Short mmCIF file of C-alpha atoms and ligand atoms in Angstrom, two decimals:
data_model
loop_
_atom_site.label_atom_id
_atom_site.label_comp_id
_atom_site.label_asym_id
_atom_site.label_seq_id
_atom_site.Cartn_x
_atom_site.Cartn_y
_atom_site.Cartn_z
CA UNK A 1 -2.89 -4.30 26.59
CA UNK A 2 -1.42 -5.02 23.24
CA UNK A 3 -2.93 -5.50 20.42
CA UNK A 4 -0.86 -7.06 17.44
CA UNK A 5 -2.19 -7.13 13.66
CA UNK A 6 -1.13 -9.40 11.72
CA UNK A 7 -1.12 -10.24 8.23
CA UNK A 8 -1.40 -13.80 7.35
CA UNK A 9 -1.73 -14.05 3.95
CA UNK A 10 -1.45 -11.69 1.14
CA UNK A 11 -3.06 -11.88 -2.13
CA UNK A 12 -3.13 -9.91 -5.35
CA UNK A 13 -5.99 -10.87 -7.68
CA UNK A 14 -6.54 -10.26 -11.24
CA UNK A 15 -9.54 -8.32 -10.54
CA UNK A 16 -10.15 -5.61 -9.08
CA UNK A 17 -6.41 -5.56 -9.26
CA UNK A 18 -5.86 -5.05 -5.34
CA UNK A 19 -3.19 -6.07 -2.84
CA UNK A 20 -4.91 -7.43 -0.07
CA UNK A 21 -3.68 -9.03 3.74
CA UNK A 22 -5.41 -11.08 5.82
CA UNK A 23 -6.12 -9.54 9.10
CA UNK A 24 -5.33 -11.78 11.87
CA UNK A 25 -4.99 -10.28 15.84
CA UNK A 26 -2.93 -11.13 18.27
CA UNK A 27 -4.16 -10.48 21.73
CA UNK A 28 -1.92 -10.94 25.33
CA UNK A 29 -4.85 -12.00 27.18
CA UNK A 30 -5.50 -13.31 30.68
CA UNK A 31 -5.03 -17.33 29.40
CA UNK A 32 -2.02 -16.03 27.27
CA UNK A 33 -1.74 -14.70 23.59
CA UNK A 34 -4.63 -15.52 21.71
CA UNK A 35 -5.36 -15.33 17.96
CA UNK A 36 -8.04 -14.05 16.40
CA UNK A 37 -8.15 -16.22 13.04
CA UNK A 38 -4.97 -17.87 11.53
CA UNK A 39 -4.91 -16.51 7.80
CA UNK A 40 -3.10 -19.72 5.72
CA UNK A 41 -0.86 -22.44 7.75
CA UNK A 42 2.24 -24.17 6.65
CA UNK A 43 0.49 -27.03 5.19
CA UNK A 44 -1.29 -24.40 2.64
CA UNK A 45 2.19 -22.88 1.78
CA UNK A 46 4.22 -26.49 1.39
CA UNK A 47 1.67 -28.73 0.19
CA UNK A 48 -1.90 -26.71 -0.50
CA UNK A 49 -4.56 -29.16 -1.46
CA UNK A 50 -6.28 -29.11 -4.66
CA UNK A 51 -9.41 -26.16 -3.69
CA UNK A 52 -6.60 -24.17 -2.17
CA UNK A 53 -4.47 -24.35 -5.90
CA UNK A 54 -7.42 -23.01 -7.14
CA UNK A 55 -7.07 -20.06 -4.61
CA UNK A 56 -3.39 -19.73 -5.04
CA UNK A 57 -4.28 -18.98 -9.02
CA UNK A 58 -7.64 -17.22 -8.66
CA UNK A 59 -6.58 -14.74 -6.04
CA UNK A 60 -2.92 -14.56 -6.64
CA UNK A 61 -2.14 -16.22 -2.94
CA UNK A 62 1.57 -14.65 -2.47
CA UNK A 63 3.74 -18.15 -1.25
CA UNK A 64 5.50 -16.76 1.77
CA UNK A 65 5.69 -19.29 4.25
CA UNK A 66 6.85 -16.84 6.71
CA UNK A 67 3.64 -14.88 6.71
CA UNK A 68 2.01 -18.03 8.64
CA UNK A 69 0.59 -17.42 11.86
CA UNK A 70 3.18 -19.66 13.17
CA UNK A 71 6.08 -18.47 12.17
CA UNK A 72 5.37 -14.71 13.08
CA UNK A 73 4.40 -15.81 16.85
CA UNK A 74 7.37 -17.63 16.95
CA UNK A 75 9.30 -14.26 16.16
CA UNK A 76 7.42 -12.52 19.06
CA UNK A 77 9.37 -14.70 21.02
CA UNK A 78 6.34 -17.60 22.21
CA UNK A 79 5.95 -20.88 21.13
CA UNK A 80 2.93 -22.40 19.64
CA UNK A 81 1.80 -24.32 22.41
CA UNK A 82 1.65 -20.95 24.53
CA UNK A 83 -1.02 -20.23 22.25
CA UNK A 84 -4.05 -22.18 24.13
CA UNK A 85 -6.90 -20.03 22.56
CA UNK A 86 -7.96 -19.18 18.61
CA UNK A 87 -11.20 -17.31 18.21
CA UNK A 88 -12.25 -17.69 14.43
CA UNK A 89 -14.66 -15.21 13.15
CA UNK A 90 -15.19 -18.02 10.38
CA UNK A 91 -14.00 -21.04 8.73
CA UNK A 92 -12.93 -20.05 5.27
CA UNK A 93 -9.66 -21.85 4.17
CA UNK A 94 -8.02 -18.33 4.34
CA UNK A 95 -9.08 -17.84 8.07
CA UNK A 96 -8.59 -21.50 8.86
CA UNK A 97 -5.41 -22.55 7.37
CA UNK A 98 -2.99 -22.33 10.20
CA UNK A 99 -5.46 -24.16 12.77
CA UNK A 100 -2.88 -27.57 12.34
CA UNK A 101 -0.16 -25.47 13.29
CA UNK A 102 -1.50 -25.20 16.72
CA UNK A 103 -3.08 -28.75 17.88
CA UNK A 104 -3.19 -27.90 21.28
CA UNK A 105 -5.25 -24.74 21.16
CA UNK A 106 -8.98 -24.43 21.93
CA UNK A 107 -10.56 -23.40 18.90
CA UNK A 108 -13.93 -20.86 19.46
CA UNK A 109 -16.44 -20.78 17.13
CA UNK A 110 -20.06 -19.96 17.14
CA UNK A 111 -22.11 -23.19 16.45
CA UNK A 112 -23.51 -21.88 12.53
CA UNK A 113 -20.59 -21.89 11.16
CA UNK A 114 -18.97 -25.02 12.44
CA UNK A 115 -22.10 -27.01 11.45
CA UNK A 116 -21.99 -25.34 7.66
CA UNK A 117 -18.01 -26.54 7.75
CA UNK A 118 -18.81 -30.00 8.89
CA UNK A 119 -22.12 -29.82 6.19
CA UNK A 120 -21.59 -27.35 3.43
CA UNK A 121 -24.54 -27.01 1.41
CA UNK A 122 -24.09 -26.06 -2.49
CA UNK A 123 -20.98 -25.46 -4.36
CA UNK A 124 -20.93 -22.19 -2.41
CA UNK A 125 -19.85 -23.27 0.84
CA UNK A 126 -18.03 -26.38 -0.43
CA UNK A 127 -15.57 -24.68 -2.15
CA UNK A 128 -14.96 -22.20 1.07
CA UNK A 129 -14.00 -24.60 3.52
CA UNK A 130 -10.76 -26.70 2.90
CA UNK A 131 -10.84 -30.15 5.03
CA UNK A 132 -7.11 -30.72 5.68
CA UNK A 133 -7.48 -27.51 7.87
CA UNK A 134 -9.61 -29.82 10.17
CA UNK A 135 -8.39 -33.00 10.14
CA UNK A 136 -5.92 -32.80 13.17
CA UNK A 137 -7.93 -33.53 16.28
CA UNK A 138 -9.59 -30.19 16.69
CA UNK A 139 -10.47 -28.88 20.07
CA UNK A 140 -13.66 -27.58 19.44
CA UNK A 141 -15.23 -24.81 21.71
CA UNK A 142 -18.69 -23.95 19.94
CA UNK A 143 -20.79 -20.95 21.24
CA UNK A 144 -24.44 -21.04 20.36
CA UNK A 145 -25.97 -18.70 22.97
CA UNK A 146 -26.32 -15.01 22.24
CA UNK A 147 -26.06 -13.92 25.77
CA UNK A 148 -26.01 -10.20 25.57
CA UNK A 149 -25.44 -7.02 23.82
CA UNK A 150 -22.92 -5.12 22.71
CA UNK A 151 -23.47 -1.85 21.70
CA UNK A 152 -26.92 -2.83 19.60
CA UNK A 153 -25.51 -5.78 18.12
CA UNK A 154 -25.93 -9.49 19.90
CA UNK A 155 -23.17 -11.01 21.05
CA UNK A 156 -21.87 -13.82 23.03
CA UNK A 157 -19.64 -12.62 25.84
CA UNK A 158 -15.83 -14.80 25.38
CA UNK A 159 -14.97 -15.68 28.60
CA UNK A 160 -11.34 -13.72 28.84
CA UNK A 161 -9.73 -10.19 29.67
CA UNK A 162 -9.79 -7.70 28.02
CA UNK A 163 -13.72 -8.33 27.66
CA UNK A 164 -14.18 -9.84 24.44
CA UNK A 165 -17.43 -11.01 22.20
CA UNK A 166 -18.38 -12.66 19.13
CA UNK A 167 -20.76 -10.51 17.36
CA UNK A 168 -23.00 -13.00 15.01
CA UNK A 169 -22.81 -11.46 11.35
CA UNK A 170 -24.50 -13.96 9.32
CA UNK A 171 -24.31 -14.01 5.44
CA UNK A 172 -21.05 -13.92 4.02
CA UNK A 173 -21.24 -17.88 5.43
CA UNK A 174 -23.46 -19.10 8.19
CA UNK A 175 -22.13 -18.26 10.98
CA UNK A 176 -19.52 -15.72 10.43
CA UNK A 177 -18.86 -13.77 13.28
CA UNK A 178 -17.33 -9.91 14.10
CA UNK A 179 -14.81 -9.81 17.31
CA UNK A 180 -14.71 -6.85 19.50
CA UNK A 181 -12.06 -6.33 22.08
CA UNK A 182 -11.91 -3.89 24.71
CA UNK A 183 -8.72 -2.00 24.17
CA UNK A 184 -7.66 0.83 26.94
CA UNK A 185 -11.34 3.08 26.77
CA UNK A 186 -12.42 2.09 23.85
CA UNK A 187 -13.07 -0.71 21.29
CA UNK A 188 -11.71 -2.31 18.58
CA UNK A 189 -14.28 -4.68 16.66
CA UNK A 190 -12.93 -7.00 13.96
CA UNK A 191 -15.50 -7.45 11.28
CA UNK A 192 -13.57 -9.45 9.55
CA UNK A 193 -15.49 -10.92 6.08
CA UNK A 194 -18.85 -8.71 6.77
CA UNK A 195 -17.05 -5.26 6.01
CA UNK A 196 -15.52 -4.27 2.39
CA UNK A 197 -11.62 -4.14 2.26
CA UNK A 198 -10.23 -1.97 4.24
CA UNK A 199 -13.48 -0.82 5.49
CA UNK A 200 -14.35 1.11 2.91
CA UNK A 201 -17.60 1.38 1.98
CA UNK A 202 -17.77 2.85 -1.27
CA UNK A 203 -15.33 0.68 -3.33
CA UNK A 204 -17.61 -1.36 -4.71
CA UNK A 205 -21.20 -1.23 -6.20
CA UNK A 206 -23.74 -2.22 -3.10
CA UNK A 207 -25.13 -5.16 -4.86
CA UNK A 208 -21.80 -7.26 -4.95
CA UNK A 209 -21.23 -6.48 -1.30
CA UNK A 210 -25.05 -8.27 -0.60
CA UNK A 211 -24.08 -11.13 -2.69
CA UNK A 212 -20.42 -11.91 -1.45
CA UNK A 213 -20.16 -10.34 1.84
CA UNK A 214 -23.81 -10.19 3.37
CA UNK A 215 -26.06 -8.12 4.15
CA UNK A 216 -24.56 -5.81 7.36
CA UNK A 217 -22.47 -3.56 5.59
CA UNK A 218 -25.09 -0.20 5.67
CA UNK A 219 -25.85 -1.57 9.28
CA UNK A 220 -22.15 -1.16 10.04
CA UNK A 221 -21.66 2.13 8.04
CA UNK A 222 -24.33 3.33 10.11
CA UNK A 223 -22.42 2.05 13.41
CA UNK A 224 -19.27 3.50 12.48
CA UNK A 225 -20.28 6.59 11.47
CA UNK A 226 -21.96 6.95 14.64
CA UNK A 227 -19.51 5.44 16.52
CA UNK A 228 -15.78 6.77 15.61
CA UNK A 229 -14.12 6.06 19.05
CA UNK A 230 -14.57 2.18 17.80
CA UNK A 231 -11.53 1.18 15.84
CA UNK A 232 -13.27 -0.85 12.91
CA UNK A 233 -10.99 -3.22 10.48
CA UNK A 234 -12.40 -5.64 7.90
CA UNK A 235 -10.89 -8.99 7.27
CA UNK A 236 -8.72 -8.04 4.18
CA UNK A 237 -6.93 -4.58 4.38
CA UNK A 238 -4.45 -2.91 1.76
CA UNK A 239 -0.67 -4.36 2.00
CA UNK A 240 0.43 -0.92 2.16
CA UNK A 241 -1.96 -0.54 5.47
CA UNK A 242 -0.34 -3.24 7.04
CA UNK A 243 3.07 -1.45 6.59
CA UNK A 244 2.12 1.60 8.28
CA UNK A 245 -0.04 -0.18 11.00
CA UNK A 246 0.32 -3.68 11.28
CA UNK A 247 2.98 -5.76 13.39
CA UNK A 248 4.97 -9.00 12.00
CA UNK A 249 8.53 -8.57 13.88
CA UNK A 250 7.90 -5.66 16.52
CA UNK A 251 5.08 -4.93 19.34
CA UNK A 252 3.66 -1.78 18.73
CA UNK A 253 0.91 -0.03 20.90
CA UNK A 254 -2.39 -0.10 19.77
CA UNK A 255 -2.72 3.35 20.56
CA UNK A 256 -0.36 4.02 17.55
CA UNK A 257 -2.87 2.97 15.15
CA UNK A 258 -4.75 5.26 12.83
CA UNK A 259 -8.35 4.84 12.50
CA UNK A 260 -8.37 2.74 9.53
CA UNK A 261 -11.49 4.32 7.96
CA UNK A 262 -9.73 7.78 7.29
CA UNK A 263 -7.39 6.00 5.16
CA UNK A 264 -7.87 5.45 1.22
CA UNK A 265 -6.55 3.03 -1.20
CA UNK A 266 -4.38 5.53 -3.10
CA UNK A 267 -2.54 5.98 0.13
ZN1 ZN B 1 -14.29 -15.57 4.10
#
């Protein structure tokens, strides 16, 4: 099985002067290639609406249409309409943006976070979610059943192969949600917005990681320092990681990869 990463939307803010991607994943599954997240669409790139202006200045949003989930499928060589399956670990405008670009898909979401998108309470969560992502007519597949376990975390069992599960991570919005994905004998587990950038732990003081990420990330230091045959990444990684390990024009195997958590930003 492959296992593409993508980045779907880079961004350079002012401060902490970083140069972030977006993770998204491409997966050849048994239904077809499926995304994991879209990072922003076309829409966000050729006409953004006013919130995701805001964005564009606030987190120095690089305007590269061709980082779109669309356009870098379409250079794997399938069309979006192949695509019949988007798992979204959240919502956020920057997770969300490309959903338009694939109207046909089924989009998977765990029930939390769908009801804080349709609902947003405070100026928190309105200023996350950005409604042009959702006003196509959105084929909605919510999950709202933990069903099992994985490793010690619940999780709701996807129904596709490789065996795949949303991992509930609550905090950095309602129902954000890790990913983990059987890949050859072991794992890789997305944990998208609930893990610093890059995942590394130590980049920031603790206390801004509770208020803007949530409250997992010693639970997940613990799990991957106990756990180093799973393949953790965080929702935003360095550009420069994305060079050395991610995929926009060529498959690569995801055996190549390096275990993202011996890497540092300097590198
Ligand atoms: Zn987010």
């Amino acid at each position: 099985m492959t296992i593409h990463i993508l980045n779907c939307v880079s961004m350079s803010p002012w401060w902490p002067r970083w140069h972030l991607g977006g993770v998204c994943l491409l997966l050849e599954t048994d239904k077809g290639p499926l995304l994991v997240d879209t990072g922003l669409g076309l829409h966000d790139y050729e006409n953004p609406s006013t919130l995701v202006r805001f964005y564009i200045a606030d987190t120095g949003i690089h305007m590269d249409a061709e980082q779109a989930a669309v356009r870098q499928i379409i250079r794997f060589g399938w069309k979006p309409e192949d695509v019949h399956h988007i798992v979204m670990t959240h919502l956020h405008f920057d997770h969300a943006g490309g959903l338009p670009d694939f109207p046909g898909s089924q989009i998977h979401v765990y029930s939390p976070e769908y009801a804080a998108m349709c609902k947003p309470r405070g100026l928190v969560e309105r200023m996350a979610y950005n409604k042009p992502d959702f006003d196509h007519d959105v084929h909605w597949v919510l999950h709202n059943k933990v069903d099992t376990r994985w490793f010690e975390f619940d999780a709701i069992r996807l129904d596709f192969e490789p065996e795949m599960y949303l991992i509930p991570l609550p905090g950095h919005t309602r129902g954000h949600c890790g990913v983990a994905i059987r890949d050859g004998s072991g794992w890789l587990f997305h944990a998208a917005d609930a893990l610093p950038t890059n995942a590394e732990f130590d980049l920031l003081p603790s206390w801004i990681y509770k208020l803007v990420i949530g409250p997992h990330v010693p639970r997940l230091k613990a799990f991957a320092d106990s756990h180093p045959e799973v393949r953790i990444l965080a929702g935003h990684m360095w550009m420069e990681w994305f060079e050395k390990n991610g995929s926009t024009r060529k498959k690569i195997p995801s055996g190549d990869l390096n275990d993202t958590r011996t890497r540092s930003k300097s590198q």
